[in-house]
PDB file of C-alpha atoms and ligand atoms in Angstrom:
ATOM      1  CA  MET B   1      -8.574  -8.637  14.433  1.00 97.00           C
ATOM      2  CA  LYS B   2     -10.920 -10.499  12.664  1.00 98.00           C
ATOM      3  CA  ILE B   3     -12.853  -9.018   9.691  1.00 98.00           C
ATOM      4  CA  ARG B   4     -16.193  -9.639  11.307  1.00 98.00           C
ATOM      5  CA  GLU B   5     -15.166  -7.237  14.266  1.00 98.00           C
ATOM      6  CA  VAL B   6     -13.735  -4.528  11.458  1.00 98.00           C
ATOM      7  CA  ALA B   7     -17.296  -4.730   9.897  1.00 98.00           C
ATOM      8  CA  ASP B   8     -18.824  -4.010  13.503  1.00 98.00           C
ATOM      9  CA  ILE B   9     -16.808  -0.968  14.538  1.00 98.00           C
ATOM     10  CA  VAL B  10     -17.232   0.351  10.936  1.00 98.00           C
ATOM     11  CA  GLN B  11     -20.712  -0.182  11.273  1.00 97.00           C
ATOM     12  CA  GLY B  12     -20.873  -1.595   8.276  1.00 97.00           C
ATOM     13  CA  VAL B  13     -22.970  -3.762   6.416  1.00 97.00           C
ATOM     14  CA  VAL B  14     -21.609  -7.152   5.326  1.00 98.00           C
ATOM     15  CA  LEU B  15     -22.481  -8.027   1.250  1.00 98.00           C
ATOM     16  CA  SER B  16     -20.345 -10.733   0.429  1.00 98.00           C
ATOM     17  CA  ALA B  17     -18.203 -13.853   1.507  1.00 98.00           C
ATOM     18  CA  ASP B  18     -19.549 -14.301   4.940  1.00 95.00           C
ATOM     19  CA  ASP B  19     -17.114 -17.454   5.008  1.00 96.00           C
ATOM     20  CA  MET B  20     -14.255 -15.350   5.577  1.00 98.00           C
ATOM     21  CA  LEU B  21     -15.435 -13.586   8.654  1.00 98.00           C
ATOM     22  CA  ASP B  22     -12.953 -15.371  10.860  1.00 98.00           C
ATOM     23  CA  HIS B  23     -10.459 -14.694   8.406  1.00 98.00           C
ATOM     24  CA  GLU B  24      -7.188 -11.817  10.421  1.00 98.00           C
ATOM     25  CA  VAL B  25      -6.865  -8.863   9.050  1.00 98.00           C
ATOM     26  CA  GLU B  26      -4.197  -6.037  11.144  1.00 98.00           C
ATOM     27  CA  PHE B  27      -2.938  -3.595   8.438  1.00 98.00           C
ATOM     28  CA  ALA B  28      -5.291  -1.006   6.627  1.00 98.00           C
ATOM     29  CA  PHE B  29      -4.404   1.283   2.902  1.00 98.00           C
ATOM     30  CA  ALA B  30      -7.966   4.156   2.409  1.00 98.00           C
ATOM     31  CA  SER B  31      -7.421   5.272  -1.151  1.00 97.00           C
ATOM     32  CA  ASP B  32      -9.500   5.630  -4.228  1.00 97.00           C
ATOM     33  CA  LEU B  33      -6.927   4.975  -6.196  1.00 98.00           C
ATOM     34  CA  MET B  34      -6.436   0.996  -7.120  1.00 98.00           C
ATOM     35  CA  SER B  35      -3.239   1.398  -8.931  1.00 97.00           C
ATOM     36  CA  ASP B  36      -2.311   2.716  -5.618  1.00 97.00           C
ATOM     37  CA  VAL B  37      -2.830  -0.448  -4.116  1.00 98.00           C
ATOM     38  CA  LEU B  38      -1.212  -2.827  -6.820  1.00 98.00           C
ATOM     39  CA  THR B  39       2.154  -1.211  -5.102  1.00 97.00           C
ATOM     40  CA  ILE B  40       1.508  -2.704  -1.782  1.00 97.00           C
ATOM     41  CA  PRO B  41       2.674  -5.757  -0.595  1.00 94.00           C
ATOM     42  CA  THR B  42       1.859  -6.555   2.574  1.00 95.00           C
ATOM     43  CA  GLU B  43      -0.905  -8.998   3.752  1.00 94.00           C
ATOM     44  CA  LYS B  44      -3.681  -9.557   5.651  1.00 97.00           C
ATOM     45  CA  LEU B  45      -4.971  -5.889   4.386  1.00 98.00           C
ATOM     46  CA  VAL B  46      -8.762  -4.104   4.704  1.00 98.00           C
ATOM     47  CA  LEU B  47      -8.885  -1.984   1.966  1.00 98.00           C
ATOM     48  CA  ILE B  48     -10.646   1.438   2.675  1.00 98.00           C
ATOM     49  CA  THR B  49     -12.202   2.950  -0.425  1.00 98.00           C
ATOM     50  CA  GLY B  50     -14.852   5.675  -1.940  1.00 97.00           C
ATOM     51  CA  LEU B  51     -14.496   4.106  -5.738  1.00 97.00           C
ATOM     52  CA  SER B  52     -17.121   1.286  -6.092  1.00 97.00           C
ATOM     53  CA  ASN B  53     -17.055  -0.265  -9.075  1.00 96.00           C
ATOM     54  CA  ILE B  54     -16.000  -3.857 -11.207  1.00 96.00           C
ATOM     55  CA  GLN B  55     -12.751  -2.465 -10.720  1.00 97.00           C
ATOM     56  CA  THR B  56     -12.222  -2.212  -7.153  1.00 98.00           C
ATOM     57  CA  VAL B  57     -12.848  -5.908  -6.736  1.00 98.00           C
ATOM     58  CA  ARG B  58     -10.779  -6.980  -9.021  1.00 98.00           C
ATOM     59  CA  THR B  59      -7.836  -5.446  -7.780  1.00 98.00           C
ATOM     60  CA  ALA B  60      -8.463  -6.676  -4.279  1.00 98.00           C
ATOM     61  CA  GLU B  61      -8.526 -10.305  -6.306  1.00 98.00           C
ATOM     62  CA  MET B  62      -5.121  -9.419  -7.475  1.00 98.00           C
ATOM     63  CA  ALA B  63      -3.181  -7.856  -4.233  1.00 98.00           C
ATOM     64  CA  ASP B  64      -5.075 -10.467  -2.345  1.00 97.00           C
ATOM     65  CA  VAL B  65      -6.982  -8.105  -0.198  1.00 98.00           C
ATOM     66  CA  GLN B  66     -10.028 -10.237   2.122  1.00 98.00           C
ATOM     67  CA  CYS B  67     -11.863  -7.242   3.096  1.00 98.00           C
ATOM     68  CA  VAL B  68     -12.755  -4.019   0.746  1.00 98.00           C
ATOM     69  CA  VAL B  69     -14.774  -1.639   3.381  1.00 98.00           C
ATOM     70  CA  VAL B  70     -16.341   0.925   0.694  1.00 98.00           C
ATOM     71  CA  VAL B  71     -17.857   4.722   2.782  1.00 98.00           C
ATOM     72  CA  ARG B  72     -20.077   7.058   2.326  1.00 95.00           C
ATOM     73  CA  ASN B  73     -22.980   4.897   1.164  1.00 91.00           C
ATOM     74  CA  LYS B  74     -21.479   4.160  -2.790  1.00 94.00           C
ATOM     75  CA  LYS B  75     -23.741   1.564  -3.552  1.00 91.00           C
ATOM     76  CA  VAL B  76     -22.319  -1.619  -4.638  1.00 97.00           C
ATOM     77  CA  THR B  77     -23.556  -3.424  -7.640  1.00 97.00           C
ATOM     78  CA  ASN B  78     -24.869  -7.254  -7.954  1.00 98.00           C
ATOM     79  CA  GLU B  79     -22.004  -8.371 -10.402  1.00 97.00           C
ATOM     80  CA  MET B  80     -19.284  -6.800  -7.877  1.00 98.00           C
ATOM     81  CA  VAL B  81     -21.110  -9.061  -5.085  1.00 98.00           C
ATOM     82  CA  GLU B  82     -20.967 -11.964  -7.214  1.00 98.00           C
ATOM     83  CA  LEU B  83     -17.047 -11.141  -8.594  1.00 97.00           C
ATOM     84  CA  ALA B  84     -16.411 -11.313  -4.736  1.00 98.00           C
ATOM     85  CA  ASN B  85     -18.304 -14.554  -3.326  1.00 98.00           C
ATOM     86  CA  GLU B  86     -16.201 -16.030  -5.950  1.00 97.00           C
ATOM     87  CA  ASN B  87     -13.044 -14.698  -4.675  1.00 97.00           C
ATOM     88  CA  HIS B  88     -14.190 -14.616  -1.053  1.00 98.00           C
ATOM     89  CA  ILE B  89     -14.084 -10.951  -0.961  1.00 98.00           C
ATOM     90  CA  VAL B  90     -15.774  -9.343   2.105  1.00 98.00           C
ATOM     91  CA  ILE B  91     -17.248  -6.360   0.668  1.00 98.00           C
ATOM     92  CA  ILE B  92     -18.035  -3.937   3.997  1.00 98.00           C
ATOM     93  CA  GLU B  93     -20.460  -0.983   3.211  1.00 97.00           C
ATOM     94  CA  CYS B  94     -20.560   1.737   5.241  1.00 97.00           C
ATOM     95  CA  SER B  95     -22.181   5.298   5.724  1.00 97.00           C
ATOM     96  CA  SER B  96     -19.184   7.337   7.684  1.00 97.00           C
ATOM     97  CA  SER B  97     -17.010   9.400   5.436  1.00 97.00           C
ATOM     98  CA  MET B  98     -12.720   7.777   4.602  1.00 98.00           C
ATOM     99  CA  PHE B  99     -11.672  10.003   7.271  1.00 98.00           C
ATOM    100  CA  LYS B 100     -14.298   8.768   9.825  1.00 98.00           C
ATOM    101  CA  THR B 101     -13.272   4.842   8.993  1.00 98.00           C
ATOM    102  CA  SER B 102      -9.893   5.109   8.777  1.00 98.00           C
ATOM    103  CA  GLY B 103      -9.384   7.281  12.226  1.00 98.00           C
ATOM    104  CA  LEU B 104     -12.449   4.108  13.797  1.00 98.00           C
ATOM    105  CA  LEU B 105     -10.265   1.425  12.709  1.00 98.00           C
ATOM    106  CA  TYR B 106      -6.919   2.744  13.961  1.00 98.00           C
ATOM    107  CA  GLN B 107      -8.590   3.321  17.817  1.00 98.00           C
ATOM    108  CA  ASN B 108      -9.090  -0.059  17.235  1.00 98.00           C
ATOM    109  CA  GLY B 109      -5.686  -1.310  16.381  1.00 97.00           C
ATOM    110  CA  ILE B 110      -5.492  -1.629  12.563  1.00 98.00           C
ATOM    111  CA  LYS B 111      -2.576  -0.808  11.734  1.00 98.00           C
ATOM    112  CA  PRO B 112      -1.156   1.844   8.778  1.00 97.00           C
ATOM    113  CA  ILE B 113       1.390   0.012   6.405  1.00 94.00           C
ATOM    114  CA  TYR B 114       3.589   3.551   6.103  1.00 89.00           C
TER     115      TYR B 114
ATOM    116  CA  MET O   1       2.191 -24.299 -20.682  1.00 94.00           C
ATOM    117  CA  GLN O   2       0.405 -21.361 -22.392  1.00 97.00           C
ATOM    118  CA  LEU O   3      -2.305 -19.262 -22.417  1.00 98.00           C
ATOM    119  CA  GLU O   4      -3.551 -16.768 -25.235  1.00 98.00           C
ATOM    120  CA  TYR O   5      -6.536 -14.169 -24.672  1.00 98.00           C
ATOM    121  CA  SER O   6      -7.678 -11.634 -26.105  1.00 97.00           C
ATOM    122  CA  ILE O   7      -8.121  -8.107 -24.660  1.00 97.00           C
ATOM    123  CA  GLU O   8     -10.308  -4.930 -26.100  1.00 97.00           C
ATOM    124  CA  GLY O   9      -9.895  -1.485 -26.279  1.00 96.00           C
ATOM    125  CA  GLY O  10     -12.233   0.225 -23.620  1.00 95.00           C
ATOM    126  CA  ASP O  11     -14.428  -2.598 -21.829  1.00 93.00           C
ATOM    127  CA  PHE O  12     -13.330  -1.889 -18.910  1.00 92.00           C
ATOM    128  CA  SER O  13     -16.546  -4.573 -17.137  1.00 91.00           C
ATOM    129  CA  HIS O  14     -13.493  -7.297 -18.907  1.00 93.00           C
ATOM    130  CA  ALA O  15     -10.513  -5.968 -17.755  1.00 96.00           C
ATOM    131  CA  GLY O  16      -8.814  -8.263 -15.588  1.00 96.00           C
ATOM    132  CA  PHE O  17     -10.505 -10.942 -16.394  1.00 96.00           C
ATOM    133  CA  ALA O  18      -7.009 -12.602 -18.129  1.00 97.00           C
ATOM    134  CA  SER O  19      -5.093 -12.060 -15.108  1.00 98.00           C
ATOM    135  CA  SER O  20      -8.072 -13.637 -12.876  1.00 98.00           C
ATOM    136  CA  GLN O  21      -7.677 -16.673 -15.003  1.00 98.00           C
ATOM    137  CA  VAL O  22      -4.094 -16.793 -14.446  1.00 98.00           C
ATOM    138  CA  LYS O  23      -4.172 -16.297 -11.677  1.00 98.00           C
ATOM    139  CA  ARG O  24      -6.508 -19.724 -11.049  1.00 97.00           C
ATOM    140  CA  VAL O  25      -4.008 -21.726 -12.670  1.00 97.00           C
ATOM    141  CA  LEU O  26      -0.766 -20.266 -10.737  1.00 97.00           C
ATOM    142  CA  LYS O  27      -2.789 -21.375  -8.026  1.00 97.00           C
ATOM    143  CA  GLN O  28      -3.897 -24.683  -9.444  1.00 97.00           C
ATOM    144  CA  LEU O  29       0.184 -25.173  -9.735  1.00 96.00           C
ATOM    145  CA  ASN O  30       0.666 -24.827  -6.329  1.00 96.00           C
ATOM    146  CA  VAL O  31       2.922 -21.289  -6.740  1.00 97.00           C
ATOM    147  CA  ASP O  32       4.364 -19.437  -3.666  1.00 96.00           C
ATOM    148  CA  PRO O  33       1.469 -16.990  -3.311  1.00 96.00           C
ATOM    149  CA  LYS O  34       4.384 -13.790  -3.419  1.00 96.00           C
ATOM    150  CA  LEU O  35       5.348 -14.572  -6.635  1.00 97.00           C
ATOM    151  CA  ILE O  36       1.813 -15.315  -8.271  1.00 98.00           C
ATOM    152  CA  LYS O  37       0.795 -11.614  -6.712  1.00 98.00           C
ATOM    153  CA  ARG O  38       4.664 -10.032  -8.634  1.00 98.00           C
ATOM    154  CA  VAL O  39       2.728 -11.538 -11.830  1.00 98.00           C
ATOM    155  CA  VAL O  40      -0.873 -11.031 -11.688  1.00 98.00           C
ATOM    156  CA  VAL O  41      -0.656  -7.160 -10.181  1.00 98.00           C
ATOM    157  CA  CYS O  42       1.927  -6.723 -13.635  1.00 98.00           C
ATOM    158  CA  LEU O  43      -0.653  -8.366 -16.108  1.00 98.00           C
ATOM    159  CA  TYR O  44      -3.913  -6.618 -14.738  1.00 98.00           C
ATOM    160  CA  GLU O  45      -1.886  -2.830 -15.207  1.00 98.00           C
ATOM    161  CA  ALA O  46      -0.881  -4.668 -18.638  1.00 98.00           C
ATOM    162  CA  GLU O  47      -4.420  -5.187 -19.095  1.00 98.00           C
ATOM    163  CA  VAL O  48      -5.920  -2.491 -18.112  1.00 98.00           C
ATOM    164  CA  ASN O  49      -3.365  -0.160 -20.087  1.00 98.00           C
ATOM    165  CA  VAL O  50      -4.766  -1.393 -23.019  1.00 98.00           C
ATOM    166  CA  VAL O  51      -7.810  -1.222 -22.539  1.00 98.00           C
ATOM    167  CA  ALA O  52      -7.103   2.345 -21.198  1.00 97.00           C
ATOM    168  CA  HIS O  53      -5.169   3.060 -24.268  1.00 98.00           C
ATOM    169  CA  ALA O  54      -5.198   0.691 -26.773  1.00 98.00           C
ATOM    170  CA  TYR O  55      -8.022  -0.888 -29.201  1.00 98.00           C
ATOM    171  CA  SER O  56      -7.086  -4.161 -29.162  1.00 98.00           C
ATOM    172  CA  GLY O  57      -4.317  -6.799 -27.856  1.00 98.00           C
ATOM    173  CA  ILE O  58      -3.748 -10.217 -27.548  1.00 98.00           C
ATOM    174  CA  ILE O  59      -1.842 -11.458 -24.203  1.00 98.00           C
ATOM    175  CA  HIS O  60       0.226 -14.658 -24.581  1.00 98.00           C
ATOM    176  CA  VAL O  61       0.925 -16.295 -21.333  1.00 98.00           C
ATOM    177  CA  LEU O  62       4.054 -19.270 -20.637  1.00 98.00           C
ATOM    178  CA  ILE O  63       4.824 -21.007 -18.105  1.00 97.00           C
ATOM    179  CA  ASN O  64       8.071 -22.246 -17.185  1.00 95.00           C
ATOM    180  CA  THR O  65       9.465 -24.657 -14.456  1.00 93.00           C
ATOM    181  CA  ASN O  66      11.656 -21.995 -13.981  1.00 96.00           C
ATOM    182  CA  GLU O  67       9.756 -18.542 -15.371  1.00 97.00           C
ATOM    183  CA  ILE O  68       6.856 -16.970 -16.375  1.00 98.00           C
ATOM    184  CA  VAL O  69       6.828 -14.494 -19.543  1.00 98.00           C
ATOM    185  CA  MET O  70       3.705 -13.026 -20.074  1.00 98.00           C
ATOM    186  CA  LYS O  71       3.879 -11.268 -23.387  1.00 98.00           C
ATOM    187  CA  LEU O  72       1.406  -8.470 -24.234  1.00 98.00           C
ATOM    188  CA  ALA O  73       0.822  -7.226 -27.911  1.00 98.00           C
ATOM    189  CA  ASP O  74      -2.111  -4.545 -28.858  1.00 98.00           C
ATOM    190  CA  LYS O  75      -2.760  -2.530 -32.058  1.00 98.00           C
ATOM    191  CA  GLY O  76      -3.326   1.077 -30.796  1.00 98.00           C
ATOM    192  CA  PRO O  77      -1.689   4.423 -31.074  1.00 98.00           C
ATOM    193  CA  GLY O  78       1.378   3.416 -29.723  1.00 98.00           C
ATOM    194  CA  ILE O  79       3.302   5.367 -26.957  1.00 98.00           C
ATOM    195  CA  PRO O  80       5.618   8.141 -28.588  1.00 98.00           C
ATOM    196  CA  ASP O  81       8.459   8.779 -26.041  1.00 98.00           C
ATOM    197  CA  ILE O  82       8.735   5.487 -24.123  1.00 98.00           C
ATOM    198  CA  SER O  83      11.433   7.042 -21.471  1.00 98.00           C
ATOM    199  CA  LEU O  84       8.375   9.158 -20.876  1.00 98.00           C
ATOM    200  CA  ALA O  85       5.790   7.289 -20.509  1.00 98.00           C
ATOM    201  CA  MET O  86       7.723   4.910 -18.152  1.00 98.00           C
ATOM    202  CA  GLN O  87       7.952   7.920 -15.565  1.00 98.00           C
ATOM    203  CA  LYS O  88       5.742   7.977 -12.377  1.00 97.00           C
ATOM    204  CA  GLY O  89       2.920  10.163 -12.724  1.00 97.00           C
ATOM    205  CA  TYR O  90       2.827  10.748 -16.950  1.00 98.00           C
ATOM    206  CA  SER O  91      -0.031   9.757 -17.844  1.00 98.00           C
ATOM    207  CA  THR O  92      -2.348  10.735 -21.262  1.00 98.00           C
ATOM    208  CA  ALA O  93      -5.681   9.004 -19.554  1.00 97.00           C
ATOM    209  CA  SER O  94      -9.201  10.089 -19.949  1.00 96.00           C
ATOM    210  CA  ASP O  95     -11.462  10.571 -17.002  1.00 95.00           C
ATOM    211  CA  LYS O  96     -13.704   6.987 -17.692  1.00 94.00           C
ATOM    212  CA  VAL O  97     -10.073   5.433 -17.326  1.00 96.00           C
ATOM    213  CA  ARG O  98      -9.333   7.667 -13.528  1.00 96.00           C
ATOM    214  CA  GLU O  99     -13.344   7.446 -13.068  1.00 94.00           C
ATOM    215  CA  MET O 100     -11.683   3.223 -12.831  1.00 95.00           C
ATOM    216  CA  GLY O 101      -9.088   4.143 -10.176  1.00 96.00           C
ATOM    217  CA  PHE O 102      -6.428   3.813 -12.756  1.00 97.00           C
ATOM    218  CA  GLY O 103      -4.326   7.079 -14.998  1.00 96.00           C
ATOM    219  CA  ALA O 104      -2.134   8.479 -12.155  1.00 97.00           C
ATOM    220  CA  GLY O 105       0.989   7.186 -14.568  1.00 98.00           C
ATOM    221  CA  MET O 106       2.102   4.569 -12.275  1.00 98.00           C
ATOM    222  CA  GLY O 107       1.091   1.390 -14.045  1.00 98.00           C
ATOM    223  CA  LEU O 108       4.115   1.419 -16.020  1.00 98.00           C
ATOM    224  CA  PRO O 109       6.636   1.858 -13.204  1.00 98.00           C
ATOM    225  CA  ASN O 110       4.697  -0.422 -11.117  1.00 98.00           C
ATOM    226  CA  ILE O 111       5.002  -3.497 -13.751  1.00 98.00           C
ATOM    227  CA  GLN O 112       8.901  -2.595 -14.077  1.00 98.00           C
ATOM    228  CA  HIS O 113       9.235  -2.849 -10.792  1.00 98.00           C
ATOM    229  CA  ASN O 114       7.838  -6.552  -9.578  1.00 98.00           C
ATOM    230  CA  ALA O 115       8.968  -7.418 -13.200  1.00 98.00           C
ATOM    231  CA  ASP O 116      12.445  -9.218 -13.265  1.00 98.00           C
ATOM    232  CA  ASP O 117      12.585  -8.742 -16.867  1.00 98.00           C
ATOM    233  CA  PHE O 118      10.650  -5.887 -18.618  1.00 98.00           C
ATOM    234  CA  LYS O 119      10.674  -4.924 -22.261  1.00 98.00           C
ATOM    235  CA  ILE O 120       8.409  -2.305 -23.807  1.00 98.00           C
ATOM    236  CA  SER O 121       8.404  -1.252 -27.347  1.00 98.00           C
ATOM    237  CA  SER O 122       5.954   0.843 -29.796  1.00 98.00           C
ATOM    238  CA  ASN O 123       5.476   1.962 -32.799  1.00 98.00           C
ATOM    239  CA  VAL O 124       3.240   5.430 -33.144  1.00 98.00           C
ATOM    240  CA  GLY O 125      -0.049   4.632 -34.639  1.00 98.00           C
ATOM    241  CA  GLU O 126       0.574   0.658 -35.126  1.00 98.00           C
ATOM    242  CA  GLY O 127       0.641  -0.284 -31.568  1.00 98.00           C
ATOM    243  CA  THR O 128       2.985  -1.470 -28.175  1.00 98.00           C
ATOM    244  CA  ASN O 129       4.914  -4.651 -26.987  1.00 98.00           C
ATOM    245  CA  LEU O 130       5.719  -5.437 -23.530  1.00 98.00           C
ATOM    246  CA  GLU O 131       6.951  -8.562 -22.530  1.00 98.00           C
ATOM    247  CA  ILE O 132       6.962  -8.746 -18.653  1.00 98.00           C
ATOM    248  CA  THR O 133       9.542 -12.012 -17.410  1.00 98.00           C
ATOM    249  CA  ILE O 134       8.352 -13.467 -13.643  1.00 98.00           C
ATOM    250  CA  LYS O 135      11.573 -16.100 -12.381  1.00 97.00           C
ATOM    251  CA  LEU O 136       9.850 -18.263 -10.013  1.00 93.00           C
TER     252      LEU O 136
HETATM  253  N1  LIG J   1      -0.808  -0.086 -24.074  1.00 91.09           N
HETATM  254  C1  LIG J   1      -0.649   1.276 -24.349  1.00 91.09           C
HETATM  255  N2  LIG J   1      -1.128   1.950 -25.566  1.00 91.09           N
HETATM  256  C2  LIG J   1      -0.592   2.908 -25.833  1.00 91.09           C
HETATM  257  N3  LIG J   1       0.012   4.242 -24.239  1.00 91.09           N
HETATM  258  C3  LIG J   1      -0.251   3.420 -23.994  1.00 91.09           C
HETATM  259  C4  LIG J   1      -0.250   1.988 -23.204  1.00 91.09           C
HETATM  260  N4  LIG J   1       0.423   1.726 -22.243  1.00 91.09           N
HETATM  261  C5  LIG J   1       0.843   2.786 -21.605  1.00 91.09           C
HETATM  262  N5  LIG J   1       0.589   3.816 -21.967  1.00 91.09           N
HETATM  263  C6  LIG J   1       0.606   5.343 -22.653  1.00 91.09           C
HETATM  264  O1  LIG J   1       1.912   5.460 -21.165  1.00 91.09           O
HETATM  265  C7  LIG J   1       1.109   6.434 -20.349  1.00 91.09           C
HETATM  266  C8  LIG J   1       1.366   5.849 -18.450  1.00 91.09           C
HETATM  267  O2  LIG J   1       1.431   4.131 -17.932  1.00 91.09           O
HETATM  268  P1  LIG J   1       1.073   3.913 -16.928  1.00 91.09           P
HETATM  269  O3  LIG J   1       2.493   4.161 -16.304  1.00 91.09           O
HETATM  270  O4  LIG J   1       0.449   2.755 -17.012  1.00 91.09           O
HETATM  271  O5  LIG J   1       0.124   4.956 -16.372  1.00 91.09           O
HETATM  272  P2  LIG J   1      -1.849   5.513 -16.504  1.00 91.09           P
HETATM  273  O6  LIG J   1      -2.002   4.337 -17.622  1.00 91.09           O
HETATM  274  O7  LIG J   1      -2.337   5.026 -15.594  1.00 91.09           O
HETATM  275  O8  LIG J   1      -1.744   6.437 -17.327  1.00 91.09           O
HETATM  276  C9  LIG J   1      -0.217   5.824 -20.179  1.00 91.09           C
HETATM  277  O9  LIG J   1      -1.070   7.253 -19.680  1.00 91.09           O
HETATM  278  C10 LIG J   1      -0.154   6.002 -21.699  1.00 91.09           C
HETATM  279  O10 LIG J   1       0.156   7.386 -22.322  1.00 91.09           O
HETATM  280 MG1  LIG J   2      -1.881   2.140 -17.209  1.00 91.09          MG
END
C-alpha cells in the first residue's frame, strides 16, 4: 500500500517528506530498539516505534526505511523532521499505542517480517 | 578514495553523521543499495559504540573497486574480554545509551554478521580497533 494509506489507517499526522506519500510499503516491524531494526534486511518496511529521538531517524536512514510511525503521542522534534526531510523519510505521528497501530496495519494487509 | 571522520564520545546528537556521509558517497558511486545497507549498518553500529563506550575516535573508510574497508580506532576503556563482548545480549551500556535505542548487546554481533571480514582488537585502558571489510 502507499504510505499515505498508512497515515490514514493509523489516523496519523504526516510531519515530513510528503513527496514520498505515494511510495509503496509492504511490511512492518514494531520496536523501540534500534539495534533490532538494524538487523532487518527487508525492503518496503514501515517502522512502528515508541522511540522518538534523532537516532530513530538515523536508524531509518541506514536501514532504508522510508516510513516511521511514532506512536503514543511521543513528541517529534524539529531536528528529527529536518533530518527526515533531507533523507526522504516520512514521519507519521499518531496517538494510538504500538499494539493498536500494529493491529490496524496488519488488519489492512501490511505483512509481518517474521 | 579515502574518507576520514572523527567521533566524540557521549555526543549522541552526531552519532551516525559519518555513516550518513559514507552512504551519500556510495550512492553517488552507484553501489548496489543492498551492499550500501550492509556497509552503513556496520559503520553506524560501530560509530554508536564509540559514542556509547569510548572517549573519542577516528574513522577511516577506504573505497576500492573491489572492497570497502572501514577502520575505527578509539581512545577509551577498551574491552577486557572480546569473546564475551561479541556474544549476543552482552552489554555494559548505560541507561542513556538505552534511551537512544541501543545497548541490547546486538551491535558487535550484527557487524560480524554483515561484514565479509571483521577484526577487533583492544587494549584495556587505551582503546579499541575495528576493521570491517565488505566486498563489492
Ligand atoms: N568501542 C568500544 N569501547 C569499549 N567497549 C566497547 C566498544 N564497543 C563495544 N564495547 C563493549 O562491548 C559490549 C557489546 O557491544 P555491542 O554488541 O555493540 O552492544 P551494546 O553497544 O548495545 O552494548 C558493549 O556493551 C561494551 O561493553
Ligand atoms: Mg553497540
